[in-house]
């Protein structure tokens, strides 16, 4: 049986920048590599991305493989699946790390199937068991109600996707040395089934939720589009942006791309103000990483208060205007 | 067009957190008494998408579930929504299968049915939240795959699928037979009709055992699982909440602002 | 559904399930529709089931059914703001079959019932609400549900206190606040050992505990606590119009009730897992609607068949008994293939013969007498005997408390001792 060695990270380059998730993977990968005494390798797919490759070295990789190919946004996932499968066949890593992202979700399961191994999706913690040397994979299950820890004795490589924001990103150290190697994988046309017709990015005005320091989130309690204008104003005053639970999306009050939670975006602002939100686990899964959580809800028994640092029991229609006014005043001084 | 939909029975994901319990020794979730399991919501939405496709293009919808006693309930739910036919895949040998085992079982059943243009799965099962089985089935069938679909329509070249992305969407055209996993953006699954519920209640749902779909028992069940569950527990997520009060809501809100300021949060 | 069902029963509560079970057993084409996601989904009660109806319906109920505990101790407490005068009644009789009462949680119990009905051969359709009745002139010919027309020879409205169907059928009006009490309840979880130790219970023993007084701030009604397997059901019931007049919310009463020293100490440290509320028709016979019309019957709460004295709150046993009577009526109508008002009037006669209407008549003027603490603190021994006669519900028509009381005296006390109470008592009943 072949010797599997090394942790392989599938890096993502978005608009010529190393994606945040890739930095997070690099810090996890480094940790795992150290405890296993194995090298940390990274795979980057794209065109003229040598600069990014250097950055990945600085961020902790010992070796970076560059595959010349289109960016994910403009290519059929089948191509990526084929490329990465091919790469794994040649590099024989013991662990493959991807992000729980558009691309990671698409690739990991099929990669595992093709390599006859196993995949653990959406992990929030990875450690090597000191005795068994097994990779312990922690994942939220049942919508976030519980955490489960898995390990696989027989399967290699182990395919993992990590939930964004579950670890701190790696810090660059420009003094680090490492190799960069360009790399090719033969991909048969037959392995690409059908075609990608278009990729549409629905630009949302203002700050990206993932980058926001302050998020004002509205839920079913907001009751319609008008209420959200109020939240927009508060967000504006606090230099933040607006997010939503699934209900306003389902109701068509707000776009789906603003949904926060298990199946939406994972955010971690300094301040998360949940307005008219009951606090279902599937939603909290997306925001429980926030530094401070404030809940405004008219139902004193709403679960959200159990997961908030500050709570206000009352109708948001009274609360928000007063909050806006007071914040304006305070911030002016 | 003939569509096969894979549906799974799961613990009702809408139960309040207070009712969710685990037995950490047995590493099992303890189903809350009095609250019956339901069809995985994404699978109900997969059935919804199948019904819309059938309304436009005609054909037949067959649902499959691999599960133990009571699993026929989710098949009946799909039938009461308007699916034509369904089967339960149940065999002692299947117990403890992991996602790969389940996908293999389902693949075998799909191959037994044979005639199909499209296999629909949910984006993930709301119990273990893996999001694996649909993709693995596609690999097993070496058919085309699109995940996280919010819409699909039949076109000359095959199936046109709108795939949800974090910032928008992608449109694919893939050859059939295809496997598509369905996301909640498809929209609410329809409620069963009166006659639908009655005809479903009257139906006997056939059960296929390992032998009926020539499943190799060595490839399924706990023994064949590729990984082990070591621990299952409920994380401590609770925070200490300071309730801000006032004569009026507005007054409380102003106090809240001050507190946030004092704490240097704003 | 070309030819339609023999009977469509609306509502899979105790009334609807009892009716559906009997009809299915008799081989009639029966459909039970239930608007809840599942039978019992939204149903709540105190609650304990008194009397032998369940055992009659399901001989091995004790073995199969998902009840929580037997009622082996019954306690009545009169509350002032801090004080509490309690009377507890236990007897070995309670722990031997046929048991005096079963403490039950509806969400589990209703589902079990519904499964029984299905096993018996009826179609039970949860998630399907009856939106309207189908008519042929003055005859009810089925229901409209889930966007479809579902025809049937007879429709039985077991749809609970608000019975929209009985109203649509023109058998009764919208309920008025003085005819209803509102009940609110919480389920509070404990480790089983703690619960059993606090109430000094072992095995399947359970306690039903009724309160009157400060728990409703003197409003007509009362409070209750029932011991489940590993939780408590605690709630209050209060007259709706009185609540409205005093501008009190039922759940505020409950919150206050929970702070009463006597109560606070038994719920201490528990985990609140459920809150629910429901209405109760309590004007008994006074608000009993017309029970039948062409192709239509009403049973259970829909027909206001609830016994709601201060200390007793029983409806499920009446619901089941009336459901069975409705089934017997329909089976007979099927034989004669006559579902006319005339034929269905048999239902009323059945109810008059069994305890249902008798009890309701008996308690026509709810015996406030029962609530006089005087009786209990003056004559515990007498009260105990009285309590026994009140609490043991053997499915036989009840004697009025007055008669029970008289019989108690005969062997317990000499007349002159209690003349004053007799006078008050007689006035009250
Ligand atoms: C498999 C699955 C996955 C899911 N994934 C996600 C996900 O990723 N993200 C997500 O958000 N949800 C998700 N959900 C849905 C989730 O379970 C909840 O249904 C949803 O989060 C509830 O949203 P909400 O709290 O805004 O609405 P509700 O539950 O309707 O709560 C509304 C709240 O507003 C309060 N309120 C009403 N009026 C006012 C007022 N005037 N002022 C103040 N407060 C008021 C009410 O008291 C209530 O607490 C998922 C569900 C399932 C089954
Ligand atoms: C707080 C409280 C405490 C109580 N305590 C006790 C007690 O200790 N002992 C006791 O014997 N009784 C008690 N009762 C009374 C008892 O709960 C009722 O009398 C009994 O449940 C009546 O049964 P039912 O089948 O007539 O109506 P319900 O139990 O109310 O059932 C009606 C059913 O019909 C369904 N339904 C309604 N409308 C429709 C529709 N349009 N289509 C389809 N389905 C529909 C409902 O979802 C429900 O499942 C209590 C009641 C309350 C509120
Ligand atoms: N036991 C099963 N029976 C039928 N379908 C299943 C089963 N398990 C998973 N699926 C399908 O695969 C999807 C994803 O499941 P999972 O990979 O377990 O998250 C589900 O939404 C179902 O459509």
Short mmCIF file of N, CA and C and ligand atoms in Angstrom, two decimals, chain B residues 6-8 40 43 64-66 106 121-125 129-134, ligand 3:
data_model
loop_
_atom_site.label_atom_id
_atom_site.label_comp_id
_atom_site.label_asym_id
_atom_site.label_seq_id
_atom_site.Cartn_x
_atom_site.Cartn_y
_atom_site.Cartn_z
N UNK B 6 -35.01 10.81 -3.62
CA UNK B 6 -34.58 10.13 -2.39
C UNK B 6 -35.00 10.96 -1.19
N UNK B 7 -35.79 10.36 -0.32
CA UNK B 7 -36.28 11.10 0.84
C UNK B 7 -35.91 10.37 2.12
N UNK B 8 -35.55 11.11 3.13
CA UNK B 8 -35.13 10.50 4.39
C UNK B 8 -36.02 10.97 5.54
N UNK B 40 -37.36 14.81 5.76
CA UNK B 40 -36.33 15.83 5.73
C UNK B 40 -36.84 17.01 4.90
N UNK B 43 -35.86 17.32 1.42
CA UNK B 43 -36.36 16.24 0.56
C UNK B 43 -37.79 16.54 0.12
N UNK B 64 -37.81 7.03 -2.99
CA UNK B 64 -37.09 5.96 -2.32
C UNK B 64 -36.68 6.43 -0.94
N UNK B 65 -36.82 5.55 0.04
CA UNK B 65 -36.22 5.87 1.32
C UNK B 65 -35.54 4.63 1.89
N UNK B 66 -34.36 4.81 2.44
CA UNK B 66 -33.70 3.73 3.17
C UNK B 66 -33.87 4.05 4.65
N UNK B 106 -29.05 3.10 -2.10
CA UNK B 106 -29.96 3.89 -2.95
C UNK B 106 -29.60 3.70 -4.42
N UNK B 121 -32.10 14.62 -4.82
CA UNK B 121 -31.86 14.46 -3.39
C UNK B 121 -31.99 15.82 -2.74
N UNK B 122 -32.11 15.82 -1.43
CA UNK B 122 -32.04 17.08 -0.70
C UNK B 122 -30.58 17.51 -0.60
N UNK B 123 -30.36 18.79 -0.32
CA UNK B 123 -28.97 19.27 -0.22
C UNK B 123 -28.25 18.60 0.94
N UNK B 124 -29.01 18.29 2.01
CA UNK B 124 -28.45 17.57 3.15
C UNK B 124 -29.58 17.08 4.01
N UNK B 125 -29.31 16.02 4.79
CA UNK B 125 -30.32 15.52 5.71
C UNK B 125 -30.20 16.30 7.01
N UNK B 129 -26.61 16.34 8.81
CA UNK B 129 -26.12 17.49 8.03
C UNK B 129 -24.85 17.20 7.23
N UNK B 130 -24.79 16.03 6.58
CA UNK B 130 -23.57 15.67 5.85
C UNK B 130 -23.51 16.34 4.48
N UNK B 131 -24.58 16.21 3.72
CA UNK B 131 -24.56 16.70 2.34
C UNK B 131 -23.63 15.89 1.47
N UNK B 132 -23.67 14.58 1.63
CA UNK B 132 -22.79 13.68 0.87
C UNK B 132 -23.54 12.78 -0.10
N UNK B 133 -24.65 12.21 0.38
CA UNK B 133 -25.27 11.08 -0.34
C UNK B 133 -25.58 11.38 -1.81
N UNK B 134 -26.18 12.55 -2.08
CA UNK B 134 -26.53 12.86 -3.47
C UNK B 134 -25.31 12.79 -4.39
N1 LIG D 3 -31.50 6.87 4.23
C1 LIG D 3 -31.82 7.64 3.17
N2 LIG D 3 -32.89 7.35 2.40
C2 LIG D 3 -33.22 8.11 1.33
N3 LIG D 3 -32.54 9.20 0.97
C3 LIG D 3 -31.47 9.56 1.70
C4 LIG D 3 -31.05 8.81 2.84
N4 LIG D 3 -29.96 9.42 3.36
C5 LIG D 3 -29.71 10.51 2.60
N5 LIG D 3 -30.61 10.60 1.60
C6 LIG D 3 -30.70 11.63 0.55
O1 LIG D 3 -29.44 12.30 0.48
C7 LIG D 3 -29.59 13.66 0.85
C8 LIG D 3 -28.39 14.12 1.61
O2 LIG D 3 -28.23 13.34 2.75
P1 LIG D 3 -26.89 13.43 3.65
O3 LIG D 3 -25.76 13.23 2.71
O4 LIG D 3 -27.04 12.34 4.66
O5 LIG D 3 -26.90 14.81 4.25
C9 LIG D 3 -30.89 13.70 1.64
O6 LIG D 3 -31.48 14.99 1.56
C10 LIG D 3 -31.73 12.66 0.92
O7 LIG D 3 -32.28 13.19 -0.28
#
